Every structure is written in structure tokens, then in C-alpha cells.
mmCIF file of C-alpha atoms in Angstrom:
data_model
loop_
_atom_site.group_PDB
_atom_site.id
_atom_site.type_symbol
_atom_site.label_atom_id
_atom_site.label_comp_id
_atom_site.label_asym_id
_atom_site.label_seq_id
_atom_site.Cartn_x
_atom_site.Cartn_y
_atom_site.Cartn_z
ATOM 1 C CA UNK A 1 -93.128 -67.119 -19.797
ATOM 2 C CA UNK A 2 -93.794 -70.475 -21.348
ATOM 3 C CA UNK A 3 -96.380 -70.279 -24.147
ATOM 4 C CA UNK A 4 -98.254 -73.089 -25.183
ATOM 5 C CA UNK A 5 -98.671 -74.059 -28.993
ATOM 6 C CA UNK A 6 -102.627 -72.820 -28.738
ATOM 7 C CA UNK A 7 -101.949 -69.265 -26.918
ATOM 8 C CA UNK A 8 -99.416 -68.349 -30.057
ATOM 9 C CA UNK A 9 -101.996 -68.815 -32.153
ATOM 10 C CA UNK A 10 -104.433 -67.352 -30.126
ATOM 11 C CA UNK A 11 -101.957 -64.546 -29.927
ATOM 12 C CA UNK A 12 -101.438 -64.016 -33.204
ATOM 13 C CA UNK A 13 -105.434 -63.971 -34.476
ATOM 14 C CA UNK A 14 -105.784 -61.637 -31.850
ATOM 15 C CA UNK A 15 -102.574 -58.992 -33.465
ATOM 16 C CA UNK A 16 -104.180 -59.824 -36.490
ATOM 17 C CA UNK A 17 -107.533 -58.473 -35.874
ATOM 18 C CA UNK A 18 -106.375 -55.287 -34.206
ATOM 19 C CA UNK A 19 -104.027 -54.796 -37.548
ATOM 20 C CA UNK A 20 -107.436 -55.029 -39.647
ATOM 21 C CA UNK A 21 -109.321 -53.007 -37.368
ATOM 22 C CA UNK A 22 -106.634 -50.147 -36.681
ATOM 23 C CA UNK A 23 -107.184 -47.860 -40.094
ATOM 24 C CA UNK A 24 -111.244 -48.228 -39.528
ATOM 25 C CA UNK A 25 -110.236 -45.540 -36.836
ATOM 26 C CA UNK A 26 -109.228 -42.427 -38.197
ATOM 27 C CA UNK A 27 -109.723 -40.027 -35.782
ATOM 28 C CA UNK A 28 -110.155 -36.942 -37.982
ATOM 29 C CA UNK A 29 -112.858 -38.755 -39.444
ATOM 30 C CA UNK A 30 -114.669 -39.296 -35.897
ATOM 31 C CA UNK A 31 -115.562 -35.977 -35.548
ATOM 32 C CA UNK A 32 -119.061 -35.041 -34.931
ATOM 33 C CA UNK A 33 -122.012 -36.016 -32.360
ATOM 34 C CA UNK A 34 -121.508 -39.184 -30.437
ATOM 35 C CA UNK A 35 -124.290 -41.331 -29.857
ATOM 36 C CA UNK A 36 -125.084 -39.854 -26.699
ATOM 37 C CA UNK A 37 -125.013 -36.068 -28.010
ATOM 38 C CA UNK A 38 -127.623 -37.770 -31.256
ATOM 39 C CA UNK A 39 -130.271 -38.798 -28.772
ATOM 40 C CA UNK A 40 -130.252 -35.439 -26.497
ATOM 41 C CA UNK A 41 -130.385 -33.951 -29.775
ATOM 42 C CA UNK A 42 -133.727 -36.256 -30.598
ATOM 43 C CA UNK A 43 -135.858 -36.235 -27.573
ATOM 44 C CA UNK A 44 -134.739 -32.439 -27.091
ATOM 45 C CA UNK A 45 -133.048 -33.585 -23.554
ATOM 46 C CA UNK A 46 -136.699 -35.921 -23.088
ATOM 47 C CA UNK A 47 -135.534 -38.908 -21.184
ATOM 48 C CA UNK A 48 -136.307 -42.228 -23.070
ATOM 49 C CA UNK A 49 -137.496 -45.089 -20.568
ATOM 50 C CA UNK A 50 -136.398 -48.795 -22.040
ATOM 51 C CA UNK A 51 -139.955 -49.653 -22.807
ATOM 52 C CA UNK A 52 -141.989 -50.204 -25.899
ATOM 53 C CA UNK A 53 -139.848 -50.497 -28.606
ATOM 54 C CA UNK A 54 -138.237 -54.068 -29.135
ATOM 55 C CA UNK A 55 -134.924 -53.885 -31.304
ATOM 56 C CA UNK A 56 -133.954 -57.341 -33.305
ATOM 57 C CA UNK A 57 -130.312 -57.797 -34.458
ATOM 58 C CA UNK A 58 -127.924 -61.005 -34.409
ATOM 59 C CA UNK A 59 -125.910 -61.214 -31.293
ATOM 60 C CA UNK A 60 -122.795 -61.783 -33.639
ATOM 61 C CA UNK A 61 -122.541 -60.232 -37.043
ATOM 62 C CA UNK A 62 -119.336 -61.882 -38.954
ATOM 63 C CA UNK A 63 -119.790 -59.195 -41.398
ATOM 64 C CA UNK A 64 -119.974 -55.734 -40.715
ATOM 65 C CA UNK A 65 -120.600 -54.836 -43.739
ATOM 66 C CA UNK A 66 -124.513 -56.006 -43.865
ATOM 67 C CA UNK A 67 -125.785 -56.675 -40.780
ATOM 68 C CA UNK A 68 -129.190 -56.952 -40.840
ATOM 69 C CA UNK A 69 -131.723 -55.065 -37.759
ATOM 70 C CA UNK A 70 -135.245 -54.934 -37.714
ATOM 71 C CA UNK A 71 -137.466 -53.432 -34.411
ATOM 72 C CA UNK A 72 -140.854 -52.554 -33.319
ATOM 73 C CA UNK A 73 -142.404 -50.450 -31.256
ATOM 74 C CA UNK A 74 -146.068 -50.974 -29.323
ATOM 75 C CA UNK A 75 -148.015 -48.873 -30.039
ATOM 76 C CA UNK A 76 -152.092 -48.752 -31.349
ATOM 77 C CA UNK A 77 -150.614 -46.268 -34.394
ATOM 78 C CA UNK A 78 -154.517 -44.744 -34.660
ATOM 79 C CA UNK A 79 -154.179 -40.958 -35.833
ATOM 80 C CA UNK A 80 -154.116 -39.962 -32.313
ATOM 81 C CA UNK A 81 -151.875 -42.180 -30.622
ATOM 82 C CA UNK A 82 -148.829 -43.347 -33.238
ATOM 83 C CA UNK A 83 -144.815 -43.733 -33.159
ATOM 84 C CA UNK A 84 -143.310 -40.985 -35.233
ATOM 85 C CA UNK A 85 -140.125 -41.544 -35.618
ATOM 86 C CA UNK A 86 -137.736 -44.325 -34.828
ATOM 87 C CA UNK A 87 -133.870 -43.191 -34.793
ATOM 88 C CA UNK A 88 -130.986 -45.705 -35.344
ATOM 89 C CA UNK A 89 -127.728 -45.206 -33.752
ATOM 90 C CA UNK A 90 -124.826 -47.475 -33.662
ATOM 91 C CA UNK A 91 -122.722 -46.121 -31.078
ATOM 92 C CA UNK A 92 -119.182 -47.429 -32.077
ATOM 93 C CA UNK A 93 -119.472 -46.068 -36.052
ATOM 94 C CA UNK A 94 -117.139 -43.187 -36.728
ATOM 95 C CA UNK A 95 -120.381 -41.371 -37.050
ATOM 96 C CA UNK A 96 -122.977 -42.882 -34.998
ATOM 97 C CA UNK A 97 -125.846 -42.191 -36.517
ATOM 98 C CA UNK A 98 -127.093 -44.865 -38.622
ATOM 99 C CA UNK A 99 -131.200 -43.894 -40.153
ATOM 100 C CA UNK A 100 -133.903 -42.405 -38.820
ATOM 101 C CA UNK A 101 -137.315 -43.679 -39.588
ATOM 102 C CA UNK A 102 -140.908 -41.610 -40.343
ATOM 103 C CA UNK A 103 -143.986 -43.204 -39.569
ATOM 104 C CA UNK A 104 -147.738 -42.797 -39.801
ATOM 105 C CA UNK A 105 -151.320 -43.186 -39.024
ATOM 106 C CA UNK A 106 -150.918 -45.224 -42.031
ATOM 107 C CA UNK A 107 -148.553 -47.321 -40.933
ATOM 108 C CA UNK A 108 -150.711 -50.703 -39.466
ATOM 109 C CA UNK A 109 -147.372 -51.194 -37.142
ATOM 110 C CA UNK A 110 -144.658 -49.452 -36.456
ATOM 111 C CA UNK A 111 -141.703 -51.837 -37.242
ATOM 112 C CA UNK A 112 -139.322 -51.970 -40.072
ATOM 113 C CA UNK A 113 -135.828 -53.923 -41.152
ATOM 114 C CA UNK A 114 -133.127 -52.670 -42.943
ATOM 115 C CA UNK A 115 -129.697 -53.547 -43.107
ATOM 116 C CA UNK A 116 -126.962 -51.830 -41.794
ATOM 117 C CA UNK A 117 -122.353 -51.476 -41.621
ATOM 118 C CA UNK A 118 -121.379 -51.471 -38.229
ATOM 119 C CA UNK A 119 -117.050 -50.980 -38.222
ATOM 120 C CA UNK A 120 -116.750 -52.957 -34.600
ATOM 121 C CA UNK A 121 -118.466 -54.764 -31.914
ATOM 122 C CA UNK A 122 -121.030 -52.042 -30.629
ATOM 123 C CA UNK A 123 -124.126 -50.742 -28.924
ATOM 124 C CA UNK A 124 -126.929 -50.464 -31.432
ATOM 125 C CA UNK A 125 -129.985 -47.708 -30.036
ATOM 126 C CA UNK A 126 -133.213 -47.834 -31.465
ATOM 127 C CA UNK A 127 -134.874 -44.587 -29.622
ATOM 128 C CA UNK A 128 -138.745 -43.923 -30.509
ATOM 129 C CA UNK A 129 -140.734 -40.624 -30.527
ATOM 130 C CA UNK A 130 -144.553 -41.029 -30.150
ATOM 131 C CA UNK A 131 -146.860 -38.888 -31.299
ATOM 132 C CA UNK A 132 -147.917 -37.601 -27.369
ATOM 133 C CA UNK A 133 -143.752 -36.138 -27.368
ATOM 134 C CA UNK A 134 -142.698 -39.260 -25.252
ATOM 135 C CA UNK A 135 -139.796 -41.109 -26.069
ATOM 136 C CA UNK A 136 -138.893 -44.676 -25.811
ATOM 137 C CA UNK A 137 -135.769 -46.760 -26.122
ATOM 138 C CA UNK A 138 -134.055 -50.404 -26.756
ATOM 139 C CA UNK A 139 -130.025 -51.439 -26.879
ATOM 140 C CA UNK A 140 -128.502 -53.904 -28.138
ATOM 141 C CA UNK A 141 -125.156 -55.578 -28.052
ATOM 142 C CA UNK A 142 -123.414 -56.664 -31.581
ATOM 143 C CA UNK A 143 -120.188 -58.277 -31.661
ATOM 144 C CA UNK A 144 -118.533 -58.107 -35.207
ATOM 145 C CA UNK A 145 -116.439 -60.256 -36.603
ATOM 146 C CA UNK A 146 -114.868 -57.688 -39.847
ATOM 147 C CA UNK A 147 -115.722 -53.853 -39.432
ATOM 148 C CA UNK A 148 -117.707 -52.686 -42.066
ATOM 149 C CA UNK A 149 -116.427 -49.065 -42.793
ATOM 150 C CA UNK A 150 -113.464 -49.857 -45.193
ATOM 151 C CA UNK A 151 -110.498 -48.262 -44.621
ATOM 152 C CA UNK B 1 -123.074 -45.542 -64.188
ATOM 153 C CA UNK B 2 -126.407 -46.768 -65.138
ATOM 154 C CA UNK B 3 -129.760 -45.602 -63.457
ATOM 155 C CA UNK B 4 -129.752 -47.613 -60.088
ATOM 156 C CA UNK B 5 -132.418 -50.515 -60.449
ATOM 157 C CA UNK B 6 -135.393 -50.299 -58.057
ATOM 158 C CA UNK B 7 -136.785 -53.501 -56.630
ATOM 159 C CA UNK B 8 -140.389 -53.802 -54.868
ATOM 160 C CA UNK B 9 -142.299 -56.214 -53.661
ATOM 161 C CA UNK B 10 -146.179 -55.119 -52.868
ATOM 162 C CA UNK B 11 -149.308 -57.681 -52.682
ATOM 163 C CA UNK B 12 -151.253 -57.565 -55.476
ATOM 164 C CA UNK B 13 -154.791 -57.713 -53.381
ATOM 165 C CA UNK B 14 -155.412 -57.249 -49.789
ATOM 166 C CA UNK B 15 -158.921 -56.840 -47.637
ATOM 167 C CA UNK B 16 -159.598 -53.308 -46.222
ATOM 168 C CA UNK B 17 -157.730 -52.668 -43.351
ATOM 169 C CA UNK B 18 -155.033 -55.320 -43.655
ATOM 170 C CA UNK B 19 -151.881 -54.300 -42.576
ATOM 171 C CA UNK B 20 -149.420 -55.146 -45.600
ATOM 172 C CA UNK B 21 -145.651 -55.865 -45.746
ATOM 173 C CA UNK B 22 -143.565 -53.885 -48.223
ATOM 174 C CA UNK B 23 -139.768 -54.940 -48.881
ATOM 175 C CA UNK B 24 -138.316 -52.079 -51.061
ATOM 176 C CA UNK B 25 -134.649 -52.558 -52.439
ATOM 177 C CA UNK B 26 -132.502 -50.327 -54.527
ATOM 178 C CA UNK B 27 -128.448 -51.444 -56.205
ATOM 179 C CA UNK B 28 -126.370 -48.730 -55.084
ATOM 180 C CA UNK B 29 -123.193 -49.133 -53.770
ATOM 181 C CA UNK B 30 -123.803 -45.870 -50.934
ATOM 182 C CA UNK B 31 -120.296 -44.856 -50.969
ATOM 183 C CA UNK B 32 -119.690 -44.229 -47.311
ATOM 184 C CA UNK B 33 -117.153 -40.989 -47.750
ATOM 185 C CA UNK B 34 -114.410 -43.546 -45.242
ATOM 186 C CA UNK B 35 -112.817 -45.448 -48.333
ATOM 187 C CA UNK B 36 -110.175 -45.076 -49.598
ATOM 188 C CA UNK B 37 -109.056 -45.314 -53.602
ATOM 189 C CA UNK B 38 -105.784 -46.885 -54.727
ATOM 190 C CA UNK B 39 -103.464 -43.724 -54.215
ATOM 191 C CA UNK B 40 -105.187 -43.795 -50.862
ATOM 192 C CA UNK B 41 -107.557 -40.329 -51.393
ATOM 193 C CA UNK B 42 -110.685 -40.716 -49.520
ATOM 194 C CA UNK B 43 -113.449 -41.632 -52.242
ATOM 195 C CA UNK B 44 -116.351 -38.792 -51.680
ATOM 196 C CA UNK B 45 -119.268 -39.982 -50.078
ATOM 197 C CA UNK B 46 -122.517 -40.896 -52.338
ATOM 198 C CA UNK B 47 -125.213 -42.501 -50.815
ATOM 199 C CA UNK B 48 -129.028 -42.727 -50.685
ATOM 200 C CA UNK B 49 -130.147 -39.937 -48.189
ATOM 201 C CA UNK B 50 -133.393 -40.457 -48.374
ATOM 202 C CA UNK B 51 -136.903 -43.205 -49.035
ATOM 203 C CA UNK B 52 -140.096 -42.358 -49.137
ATOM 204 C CA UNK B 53 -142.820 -44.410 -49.652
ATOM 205 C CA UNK B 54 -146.521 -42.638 -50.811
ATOM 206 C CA UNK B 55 -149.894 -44.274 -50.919
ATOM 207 C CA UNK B 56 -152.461 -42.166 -53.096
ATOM 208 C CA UNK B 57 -150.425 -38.964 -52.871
ATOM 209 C CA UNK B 58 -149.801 -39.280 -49.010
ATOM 210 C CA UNK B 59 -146.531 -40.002 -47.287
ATOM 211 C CA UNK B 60 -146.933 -43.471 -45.534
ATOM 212 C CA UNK B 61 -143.565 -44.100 -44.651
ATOM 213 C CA UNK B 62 -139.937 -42.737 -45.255
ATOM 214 C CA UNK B 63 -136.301 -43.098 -44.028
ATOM 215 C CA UNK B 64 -133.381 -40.556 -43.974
ATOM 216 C CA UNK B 65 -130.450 -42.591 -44.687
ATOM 217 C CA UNK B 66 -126.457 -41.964 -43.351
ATOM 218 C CA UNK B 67 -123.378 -43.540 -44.601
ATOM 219 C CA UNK B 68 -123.715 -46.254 -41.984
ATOM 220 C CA UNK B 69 -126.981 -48.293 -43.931
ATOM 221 C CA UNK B 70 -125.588 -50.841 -46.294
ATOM 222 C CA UNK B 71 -124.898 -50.928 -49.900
ATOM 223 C CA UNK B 72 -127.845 -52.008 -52.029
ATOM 224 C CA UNK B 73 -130.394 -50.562 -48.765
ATOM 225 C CA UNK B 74 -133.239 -52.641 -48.016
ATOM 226 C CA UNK B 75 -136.030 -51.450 -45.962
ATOM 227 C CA UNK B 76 -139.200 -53.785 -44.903
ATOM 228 C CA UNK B 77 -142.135 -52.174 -43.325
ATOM 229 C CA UNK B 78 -146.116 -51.859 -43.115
ATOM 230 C CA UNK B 79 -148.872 -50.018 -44.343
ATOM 231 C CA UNK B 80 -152.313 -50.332 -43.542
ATOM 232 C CA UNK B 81 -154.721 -50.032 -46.744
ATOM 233 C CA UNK B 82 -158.019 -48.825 -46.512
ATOM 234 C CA UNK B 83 -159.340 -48.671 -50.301
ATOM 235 C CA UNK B 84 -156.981 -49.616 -53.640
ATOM 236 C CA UNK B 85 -154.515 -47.098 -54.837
ATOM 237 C CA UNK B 86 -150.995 -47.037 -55.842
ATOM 238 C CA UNK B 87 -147.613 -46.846 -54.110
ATOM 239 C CA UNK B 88 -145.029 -44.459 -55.002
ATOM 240 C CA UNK B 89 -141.677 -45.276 -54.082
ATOM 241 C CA UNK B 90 -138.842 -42.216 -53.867
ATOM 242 C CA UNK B 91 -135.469 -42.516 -53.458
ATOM 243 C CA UNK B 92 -132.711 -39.811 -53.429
ATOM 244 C CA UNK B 93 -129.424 -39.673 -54.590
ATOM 245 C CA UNK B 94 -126.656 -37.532 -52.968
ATOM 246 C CA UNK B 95 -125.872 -36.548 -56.633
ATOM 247 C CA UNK B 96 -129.627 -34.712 -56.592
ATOM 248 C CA UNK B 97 -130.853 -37.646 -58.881
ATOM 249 C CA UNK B 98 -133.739 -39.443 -57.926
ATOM 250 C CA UNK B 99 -135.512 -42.582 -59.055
ATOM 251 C CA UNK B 100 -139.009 -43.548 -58.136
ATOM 252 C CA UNK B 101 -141.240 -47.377 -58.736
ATOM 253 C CA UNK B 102 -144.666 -46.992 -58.641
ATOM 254 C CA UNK B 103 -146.478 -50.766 -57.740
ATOM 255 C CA UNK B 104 -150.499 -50.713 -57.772
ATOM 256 C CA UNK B 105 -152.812 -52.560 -54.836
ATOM 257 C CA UNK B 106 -156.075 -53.963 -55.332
ATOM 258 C CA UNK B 107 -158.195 -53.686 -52.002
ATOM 259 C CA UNK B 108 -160.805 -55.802 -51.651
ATOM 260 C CA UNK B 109 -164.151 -55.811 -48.880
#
């Protein structure tokens, strides 16, 4: 095959990244819930419709290490009718589950912003519990640049 | 290591009802239990695992936290004040320390 001067290089970056993102893959270390197993766990088996809650994160992160997410969730949040909870999963992490949020009556709105380490390009969940026991949902796509999980 | 260094920002004033932004930011370097040390032994894990944020003696807001929230963690969020009172800020150290901020809000109307 003849290559041209631009696939090499193309070739190498590519040999290079997998090199840099090999050890952030330790298998032993994967062990536990996936992201899948987290939100059963969550909604107690409750299916979460993609409504409500609107999740915010940079379509590509170039550093893994801080990435930063925010979301928010419609809802009136009056003592009767609130979000609860908000759970964070990035589904590519060696442990998926990222933070899970508590809100309140108190709350004015339920939104927040943090920031988080995703180790790869990855699904990030943002799954809400109201305060009636229904569950809502949002996904996002984030393509990193360098993993975030040392190694 | 010295104490980790708490950082808040609260309005000083706000009209009853208003919904207010908090940003709440701690230095800590939330080892995430996956690096490794020179002699490549995994470094133990030592994070944050949990915020909580109190208004008058109430919990308002709070956050468990896992290895995957980044170093220094920075949470933004709301609170909706109804009369002035003070904030009490909470966060807990895998080692079983904790260290707490306190920030005071004057409601007005």
C-alpha cells in the first residue's frame, strides 16, 4: 500500500493516543456497576423518559481532567412538587458513577455545575428523581481529547 | 498537609424570595484511588465524599461526591431565601476530617 506523507502522520497520532489511553484501562480496576446497573439501581427499575432535565457539557473536552457540566431540570420545586435528586453518571469511567445531587423545596431551581474527570470520549447521564417517584433523564456525548483518570 | 481552603461566594443582600446563586469551591487534590506513585503502587484514594450546604439549620442542598468529580470540586447552585440567615457550608474528607465556611445573607422586603 502506498501511504501518503499526511496518513503517516495521521497514523502515528492515532498509535500515539491509544499508547496514552491504554493504562487508563485496567481492568481489575473496572469492576463494579456499569452505568446501566447505577440507574436500575436509582429509579429502583422506574423507567426514566428523556424529558425535563436539560444536561449542559462541551461537545469536546481537550482535558479530561476538568471538564466542566452543569444541568437543569423543570420543575416548579414548591414543597409538593420538587426534583430530589439528580444522579451523574459518565458511562465510559472505570467506575461510572460520577455525583449525585440532593435538592429541596429550598432550592428556587433545580440546576447545578460542577466539574468533572472523564478518562475517554463518553456518554454522560444526568437521571432525575422527582418528588411524585418519577424519574427523568438527559445524555450527552463528550469526546475527550486526554483521559482524565491518570494511570 | 494544611487544612484544605474553603472558597464561597454568597450575595450579600437579596429581596424575599429571590432565587440566589451560590458557587462553593474547596483545594483538594481528591485523589482518585487510579494513580499510580513512582514505584508504580496505586496511591489510596482520598477525596471529598460529601457537600452540604445549610440555610438556618436546614439542609438546602448537598452532593455525594465519587472519585470521578475533579480536583479542587466546584459546585454552583440555587437557593431560594425567604428571610436573612446564614449559610453553612460542610464538606467531608475521606480521612473523617471535615471543614465547614459559614457566609451570612441579608434579605431584604
Amino acid at each position: 500500500m502506498h501511504m501518503t506523507r499526511r496518513q503517516a502522520i495521521g497514523l502515528g497520532v492515532g498509535a500515539a493516543a491509544l499508547i496514552l489511553a491504554g493504562p487508563a484501562l485496567t481492568p481489575a480496576l473496572a469492576a463494579g456497576p456499569t452505568a446501566d446497573e447505577a440507574i436500575k439501581a436509582f429509579t429502583g427499575g422506574a423507567e426514566a423518559k428523556a424529558a425535563k432535565v436539560s444536561l449542559s457539557t462541551p461537545e469536546i473536552a481537550e482535558n479530561g481532567n476538568t471538564v466542566p457540566i452543569s444541568f437543569s431540570v423543570e420543575s416548579p420545586m414548591t414543597s409538593d412538587d420538587h426534583v430530589t435528586e439528580v444522579m451523574l453518571l459518565a458511562d465510559g469511567n472505570p467506575r461510572p458513577g460520577v455525583a449525585t445531587f440532593h435538592f429541596s423545596d429550598m432550592s428556587g431551581e433545580a440546576s447545578a455545575s460542577t466539574r468533572i474527570r472523564l478518562a475517554k470520549t463518553q456518554n454522560i447521564v444526568a437521571v432525575a428523581k422527582m418528588s411524585d417517584g418519577s424519574f427523568f433523564m438527559d445524555k450527552k456525548l463528550v469526546k475527550v481529547t486526554i483521559g482524565g483518570c491518570g494511570g | 498537609m494544611a487544612d484544605p481552603k474553603p472558597r464561597v461566594k454568597v450575595p450579600n443582600t437579596a429581596k424575599a424570595g429571590e432565587v440566589i446563586t451560590i458557587k462553593t469551591l474547596i483545594d483538594h487534590k481528591m485523589e482518585s484511588g487510579f494513580r499510580k506513585d513512582k514505584k508504580g503502587e496505586l496511591i489510596p484514594q482520598q477525596i471529598i465524599n460529601k457537600f452540604t450546604a445549610e440555610f438556618n439549620g436546614k439542609p438546602v442542598f448537598s452532593a455525594d461526591l465519587r472519585p470521578a468529580v475533579s480536583a479542587n470540586p466546584y459546585f454552583q447552585f440555587t437557593v431560594k431565601v425567604a428571610e436573612s440567615g446564614t449559610f453553612k457550608f460542610t464538606w467531608v474528607d475521606d480521612n473523617g476530617s471535615s471543614y465547614t465556611d459559614e457566609k451570612t445573607i441579608k434579605v431584604e422586603g
